[in-house]
CSV table of C-alpha atoms in Angstrom, one decimal:
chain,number,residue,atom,x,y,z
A,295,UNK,CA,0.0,0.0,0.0
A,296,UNK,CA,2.8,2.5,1.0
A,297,UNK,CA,5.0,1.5,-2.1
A,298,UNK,CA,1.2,2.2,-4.5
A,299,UNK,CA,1.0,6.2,-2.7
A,300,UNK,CA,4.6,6.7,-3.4
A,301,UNK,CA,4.2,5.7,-7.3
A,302,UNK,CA,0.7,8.0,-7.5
A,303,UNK,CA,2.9,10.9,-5.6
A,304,UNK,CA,5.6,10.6,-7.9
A,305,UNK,CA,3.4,10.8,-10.9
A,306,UNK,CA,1.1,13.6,-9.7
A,307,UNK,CA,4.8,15.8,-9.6
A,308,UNK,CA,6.0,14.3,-13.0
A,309,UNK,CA,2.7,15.8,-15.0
A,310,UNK,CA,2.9,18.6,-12.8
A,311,UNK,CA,6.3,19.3,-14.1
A,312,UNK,CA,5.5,18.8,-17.5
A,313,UNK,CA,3.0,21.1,-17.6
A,314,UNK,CA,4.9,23.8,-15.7
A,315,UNK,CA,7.0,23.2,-18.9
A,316,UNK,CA,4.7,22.7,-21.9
A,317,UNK,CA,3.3,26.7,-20.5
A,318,UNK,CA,6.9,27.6,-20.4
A,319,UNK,CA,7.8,27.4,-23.8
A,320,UNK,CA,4.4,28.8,-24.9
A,321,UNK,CA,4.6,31.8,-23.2
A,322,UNK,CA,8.2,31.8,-24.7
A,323,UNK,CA,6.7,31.4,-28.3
A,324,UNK,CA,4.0,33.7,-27.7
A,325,UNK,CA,6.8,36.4,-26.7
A,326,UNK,CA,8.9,35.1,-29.9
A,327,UNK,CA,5.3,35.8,-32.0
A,328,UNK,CA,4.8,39.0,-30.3
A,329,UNK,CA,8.0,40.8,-31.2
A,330,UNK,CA,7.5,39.3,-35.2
A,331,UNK,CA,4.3,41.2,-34.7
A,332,UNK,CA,5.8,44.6,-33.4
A,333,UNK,CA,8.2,44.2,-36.2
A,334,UNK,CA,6.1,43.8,-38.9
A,335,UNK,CA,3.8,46.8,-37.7
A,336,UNK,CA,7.4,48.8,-37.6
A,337,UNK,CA,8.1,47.8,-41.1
A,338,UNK,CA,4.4,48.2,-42.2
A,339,UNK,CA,4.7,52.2,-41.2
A,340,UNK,CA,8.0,52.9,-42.6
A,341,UNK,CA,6.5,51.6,-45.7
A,342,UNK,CA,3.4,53.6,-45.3
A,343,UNK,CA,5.4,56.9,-44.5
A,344,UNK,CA,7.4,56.2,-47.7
A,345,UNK,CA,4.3,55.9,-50.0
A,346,UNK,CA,2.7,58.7,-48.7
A,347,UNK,CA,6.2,61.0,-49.5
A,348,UNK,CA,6.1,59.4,-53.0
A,349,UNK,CA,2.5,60.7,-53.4
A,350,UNK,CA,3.0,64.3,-51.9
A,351,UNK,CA,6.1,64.1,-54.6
A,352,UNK,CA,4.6,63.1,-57.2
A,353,UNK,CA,1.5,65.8,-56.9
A,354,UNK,CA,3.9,68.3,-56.6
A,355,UNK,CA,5.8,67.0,-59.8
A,356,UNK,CA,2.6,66.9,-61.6
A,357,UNK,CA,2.4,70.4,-61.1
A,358,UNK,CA,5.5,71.5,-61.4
A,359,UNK,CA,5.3,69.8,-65.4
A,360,UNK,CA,2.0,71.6,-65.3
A,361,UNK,CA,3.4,75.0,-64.5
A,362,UNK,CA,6.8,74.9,-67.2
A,363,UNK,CA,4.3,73.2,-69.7
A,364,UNK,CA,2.4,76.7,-69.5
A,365,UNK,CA,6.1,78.7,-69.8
A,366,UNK,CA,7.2,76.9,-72.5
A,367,UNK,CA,3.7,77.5,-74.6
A,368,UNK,CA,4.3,81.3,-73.7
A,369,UNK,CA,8.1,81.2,-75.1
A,370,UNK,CA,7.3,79.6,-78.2
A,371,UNK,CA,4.7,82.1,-78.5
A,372,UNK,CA,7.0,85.1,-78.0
A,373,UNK,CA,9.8,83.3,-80.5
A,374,UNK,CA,7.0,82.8,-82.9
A,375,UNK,CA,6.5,86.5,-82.7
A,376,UNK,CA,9.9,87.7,-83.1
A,377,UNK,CA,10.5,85.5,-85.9
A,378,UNK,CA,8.0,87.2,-87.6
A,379,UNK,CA,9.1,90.6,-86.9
A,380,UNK,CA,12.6,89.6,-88.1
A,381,UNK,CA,11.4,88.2,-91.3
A,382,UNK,CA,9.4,91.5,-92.0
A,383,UNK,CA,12.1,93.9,-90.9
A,384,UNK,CA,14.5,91.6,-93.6
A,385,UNK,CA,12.1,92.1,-96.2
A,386,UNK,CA,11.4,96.0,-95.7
A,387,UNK,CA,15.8,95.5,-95.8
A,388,UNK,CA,16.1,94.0,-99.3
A,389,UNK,CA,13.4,96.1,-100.6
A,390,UNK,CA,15.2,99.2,-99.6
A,391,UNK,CA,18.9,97.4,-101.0
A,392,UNK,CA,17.0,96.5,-104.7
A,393,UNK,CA,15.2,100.2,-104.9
A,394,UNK,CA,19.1,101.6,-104.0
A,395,UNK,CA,20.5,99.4,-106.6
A,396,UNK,CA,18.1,100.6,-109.5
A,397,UNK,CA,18.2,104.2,-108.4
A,398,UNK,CA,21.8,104.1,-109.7
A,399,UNK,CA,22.9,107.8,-108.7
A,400,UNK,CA,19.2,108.7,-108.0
A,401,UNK,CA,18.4,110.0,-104.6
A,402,UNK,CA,17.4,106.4,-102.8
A,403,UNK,CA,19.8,105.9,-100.6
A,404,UNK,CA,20.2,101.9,-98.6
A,405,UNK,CA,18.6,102.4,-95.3
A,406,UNK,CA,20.8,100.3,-92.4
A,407,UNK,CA,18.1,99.7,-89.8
A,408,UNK,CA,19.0,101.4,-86.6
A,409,UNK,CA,19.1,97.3,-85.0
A,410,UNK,CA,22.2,97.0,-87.1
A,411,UNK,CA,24.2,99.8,-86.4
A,412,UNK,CA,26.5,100.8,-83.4
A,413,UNK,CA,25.5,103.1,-81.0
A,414,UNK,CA,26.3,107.0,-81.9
A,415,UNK,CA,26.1,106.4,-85.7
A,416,UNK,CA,24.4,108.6,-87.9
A,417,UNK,CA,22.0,107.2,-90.8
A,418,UNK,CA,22.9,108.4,-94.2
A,419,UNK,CA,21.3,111.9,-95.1
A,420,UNK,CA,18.4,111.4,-97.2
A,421,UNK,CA,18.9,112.9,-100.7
A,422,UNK,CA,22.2,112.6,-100.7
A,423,UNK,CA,23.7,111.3,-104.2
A,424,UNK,CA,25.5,108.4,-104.3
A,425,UNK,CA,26.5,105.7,-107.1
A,426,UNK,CA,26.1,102.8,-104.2
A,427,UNK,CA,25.7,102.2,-100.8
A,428,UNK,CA,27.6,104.7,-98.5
A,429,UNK,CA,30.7,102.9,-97.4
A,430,UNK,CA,30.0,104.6,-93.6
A,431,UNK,CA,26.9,102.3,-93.9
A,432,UNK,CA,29.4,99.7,-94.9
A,433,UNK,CA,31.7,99.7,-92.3
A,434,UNK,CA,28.2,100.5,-89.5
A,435,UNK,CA,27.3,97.0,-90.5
A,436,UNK,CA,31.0,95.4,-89.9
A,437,UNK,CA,30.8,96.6,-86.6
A,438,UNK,CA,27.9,95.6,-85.8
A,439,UNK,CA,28.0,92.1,-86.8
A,440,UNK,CA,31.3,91.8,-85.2
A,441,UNK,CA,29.8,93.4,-81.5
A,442,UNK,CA,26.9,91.2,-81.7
A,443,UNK,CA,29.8,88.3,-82.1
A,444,UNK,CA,31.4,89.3,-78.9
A,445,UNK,CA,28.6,89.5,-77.4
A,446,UNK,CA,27.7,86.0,-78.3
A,447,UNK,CA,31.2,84.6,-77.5
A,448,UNK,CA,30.8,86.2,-73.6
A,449,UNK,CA,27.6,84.7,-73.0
A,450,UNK,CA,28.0,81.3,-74.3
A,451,UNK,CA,30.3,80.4,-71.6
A,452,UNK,CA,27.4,81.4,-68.8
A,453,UNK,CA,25.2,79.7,-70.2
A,454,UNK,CA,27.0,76.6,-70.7
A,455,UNK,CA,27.8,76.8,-66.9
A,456,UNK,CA,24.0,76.9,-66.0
A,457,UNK,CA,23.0,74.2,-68.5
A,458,UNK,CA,26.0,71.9,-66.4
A,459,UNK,CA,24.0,73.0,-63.0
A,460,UNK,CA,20.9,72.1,-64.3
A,461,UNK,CA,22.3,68.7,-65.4
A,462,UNK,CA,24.1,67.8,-62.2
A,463,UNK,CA,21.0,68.6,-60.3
A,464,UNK,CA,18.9,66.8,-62.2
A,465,UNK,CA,21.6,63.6,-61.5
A,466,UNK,CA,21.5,64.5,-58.0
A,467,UNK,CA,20.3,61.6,-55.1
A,468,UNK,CA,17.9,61.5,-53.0
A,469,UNK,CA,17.5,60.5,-49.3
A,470,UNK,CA,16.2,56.9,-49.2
A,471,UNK,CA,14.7,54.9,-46.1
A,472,UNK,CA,15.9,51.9,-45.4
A,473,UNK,CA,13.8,48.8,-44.9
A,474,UNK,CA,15.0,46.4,-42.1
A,475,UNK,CA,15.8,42.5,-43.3
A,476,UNK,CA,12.9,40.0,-42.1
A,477,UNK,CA,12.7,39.9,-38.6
A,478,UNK,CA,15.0,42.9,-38.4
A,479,UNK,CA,14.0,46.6,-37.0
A,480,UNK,CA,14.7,50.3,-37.1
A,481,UNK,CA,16.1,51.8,-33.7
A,482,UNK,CA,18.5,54.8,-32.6
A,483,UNK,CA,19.0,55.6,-36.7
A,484,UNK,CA,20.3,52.2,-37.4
A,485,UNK,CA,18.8,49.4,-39.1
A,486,UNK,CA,19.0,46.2,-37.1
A,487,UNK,CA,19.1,42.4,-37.8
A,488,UNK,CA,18.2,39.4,-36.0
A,489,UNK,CA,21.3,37.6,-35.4
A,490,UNK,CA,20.0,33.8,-36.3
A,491,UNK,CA,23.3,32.4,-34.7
A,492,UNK,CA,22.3,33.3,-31.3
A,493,UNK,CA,22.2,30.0,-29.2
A,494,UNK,CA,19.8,31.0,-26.4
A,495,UNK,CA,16.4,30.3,-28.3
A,496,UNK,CA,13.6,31.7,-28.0
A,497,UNK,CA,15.8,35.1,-27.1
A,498,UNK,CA,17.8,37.3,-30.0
A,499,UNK,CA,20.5,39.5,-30.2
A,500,UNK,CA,19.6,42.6,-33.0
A,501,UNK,CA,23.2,43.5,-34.5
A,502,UNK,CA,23.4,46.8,-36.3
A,503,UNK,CA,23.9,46.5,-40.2
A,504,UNK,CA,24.2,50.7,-41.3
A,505,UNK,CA,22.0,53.4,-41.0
A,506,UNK,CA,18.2,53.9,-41.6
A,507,UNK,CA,18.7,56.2,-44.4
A,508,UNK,CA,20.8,56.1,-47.3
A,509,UNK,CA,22.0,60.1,-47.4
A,510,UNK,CA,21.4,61.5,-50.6
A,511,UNK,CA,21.9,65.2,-51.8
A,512,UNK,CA,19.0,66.1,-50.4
A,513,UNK,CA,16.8,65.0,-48.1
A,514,UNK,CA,13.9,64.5,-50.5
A,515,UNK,CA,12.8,64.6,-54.4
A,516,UNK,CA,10.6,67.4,-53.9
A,517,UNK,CA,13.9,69.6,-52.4
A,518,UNK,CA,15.1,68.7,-55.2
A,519,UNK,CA,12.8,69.9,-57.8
A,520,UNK,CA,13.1,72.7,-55.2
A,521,UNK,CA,16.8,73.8,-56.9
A,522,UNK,CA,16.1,72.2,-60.1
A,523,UNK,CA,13.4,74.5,-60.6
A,524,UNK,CA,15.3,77.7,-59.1
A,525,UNK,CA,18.2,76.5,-61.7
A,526,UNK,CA,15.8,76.5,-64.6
A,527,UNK,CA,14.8,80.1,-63.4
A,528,UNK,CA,17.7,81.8,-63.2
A,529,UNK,CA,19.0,80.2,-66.8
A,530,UNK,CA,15.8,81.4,-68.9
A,531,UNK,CA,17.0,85.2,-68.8
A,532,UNK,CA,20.3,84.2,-70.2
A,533,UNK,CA,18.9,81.9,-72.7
A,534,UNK,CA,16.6,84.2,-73.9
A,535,UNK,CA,19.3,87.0,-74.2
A,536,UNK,CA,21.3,84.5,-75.9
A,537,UNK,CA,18.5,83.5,-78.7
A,538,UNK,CA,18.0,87.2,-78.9
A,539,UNK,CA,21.6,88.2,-79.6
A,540,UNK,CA,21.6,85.2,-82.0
A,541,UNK,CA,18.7,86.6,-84.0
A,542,UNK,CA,20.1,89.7,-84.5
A,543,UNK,CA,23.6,88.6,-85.5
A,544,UNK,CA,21.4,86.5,-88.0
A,545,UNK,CA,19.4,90.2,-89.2
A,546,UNK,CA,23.1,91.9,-89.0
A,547,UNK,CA,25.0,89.4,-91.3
A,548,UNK,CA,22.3,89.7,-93.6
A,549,UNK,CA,22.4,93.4,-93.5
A,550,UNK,CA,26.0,93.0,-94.1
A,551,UNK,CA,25.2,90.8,-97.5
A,552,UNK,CA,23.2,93.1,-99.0
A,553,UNK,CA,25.2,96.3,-98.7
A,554,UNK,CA,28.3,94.0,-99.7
A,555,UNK,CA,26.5,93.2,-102.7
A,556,UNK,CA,25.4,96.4,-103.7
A,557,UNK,CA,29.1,97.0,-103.5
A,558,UNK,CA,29.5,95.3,-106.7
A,559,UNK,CA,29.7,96.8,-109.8
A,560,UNK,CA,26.8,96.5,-112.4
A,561,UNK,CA,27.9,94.4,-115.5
């Protein structure tokens, strides 16, 4: 009887053991399944916060196109315009040269428009009597074509420069978040793995693995478009002085032709 109590004592404290062990290790796998969770809600919001800055970017890109869409229209617009006026100005130009050239020593004298000619020169006197064009006229025109090609040759250099800043910005990084490996987290700026090799299941040791953000050249796309835009600004005035000084070297040389021509003696 004694050696039948002992065996049911002895029992009773073996399954009391084993279940004092079977709730250890669940409460250590519920732990283990509790910190997966945390860490998957960490990574979850990091990747929310980065789709929302991808949106806010990309609305403000939208408009940005928007906006130098509507700037572009309007420079086309004023190049149209001066086109035209160029074209007309060249034809008043070789009407003026052909009625010179029939005139002979009449009284129609060339008339250099006031575009192509150096400040402080004088137009021609009208009436006076000449066999061709005036050689004063001449020589206005030389000098004119050959400012307008200094002109030219100082500016290209700036705008060459801004065109390179516009370039390397548009090259330019951005910041970009990290996203932890599985299991991993983001703490203190650093991104953090789960060191698998740790022997003391179900604990882990987290080992650092770089920073949480890769550093760009600036901190985000819409900075960015920030300078690129300010770049883009600055460069149009020079770009447009630089078409402009262009077009009238183009009126000027032709200027130039036409006196040169009337230069010529009739056969």
């Amino acid at each position: 009887m004694r050696t039948l109590t002992c065996m049911v004592v002895g029992l009773t404290f073996a399954l009391a053991g084993c279940d004092y062990d079977m709730r250890s290790q669940l409460e250590s796998e519920v732990k283990h399944l509790e910190a997966k969770c945390d860490a998957l809600i960490r990574e979850n919001e990091t990747l929310r916060l980065a789709v929302d800055n991808l949106r806010a970017e990309k609305t403000l890109m939208e408009k940005d196109l928007s906006r130098l869409r509507s700037e572009n229209n309007s420079l086309r617009r004023d190049l149209e315009t001066q086109n035209t006026n160029a074209a007309a100005q060249i034809e008043r130009l070789k009407a003026e040269l052909a009625a010179s050239v029939r005139s002979g020593t009449g009284t129609s004298q060339p008339v250099v428009p006031t575009s192509l000619m150096p400040a402080g020169s004088a137009m021609p006197a009208p009436g006076a009597a000449s066999s061709g064009p005036d050689p004063q006229a001449v020589a206005d025109a030389d000098n004119a074509v050959a400012d307008l090609q200094a002109e030219i040759a100082q500016l290209e250099p700036k705008v060459g420069q801004s065109r390179a800043k516009i370039n390397n910005l548009l090259r330019a990084t951005v910041d970009v978040p990290m996203v932890p490996p599985p299991g991993g987290m983001i703490r203190d700026g650093q991104v953090w793995r789960r060191d698998s090799d740790y022997p003391y299941y179900p604990y882990y040791r987290y080992l650092p693995v770089g920073p949480a953000v890769k550093k760009g050249d600036f901190p985000t796309q819409h900075e960015k478009e920030k300078a690129i835009q300010s770049a883009k600004e600055a460069n149009l005035p020079l770009e447009q002085q630089l078409r402009n000084l262009r077009d009238q070297l183009d009126k000027a040389k032709a200027g130039q032709a036409k006196l040169r021509q009337a230069q010529q003696p009739v056969k």
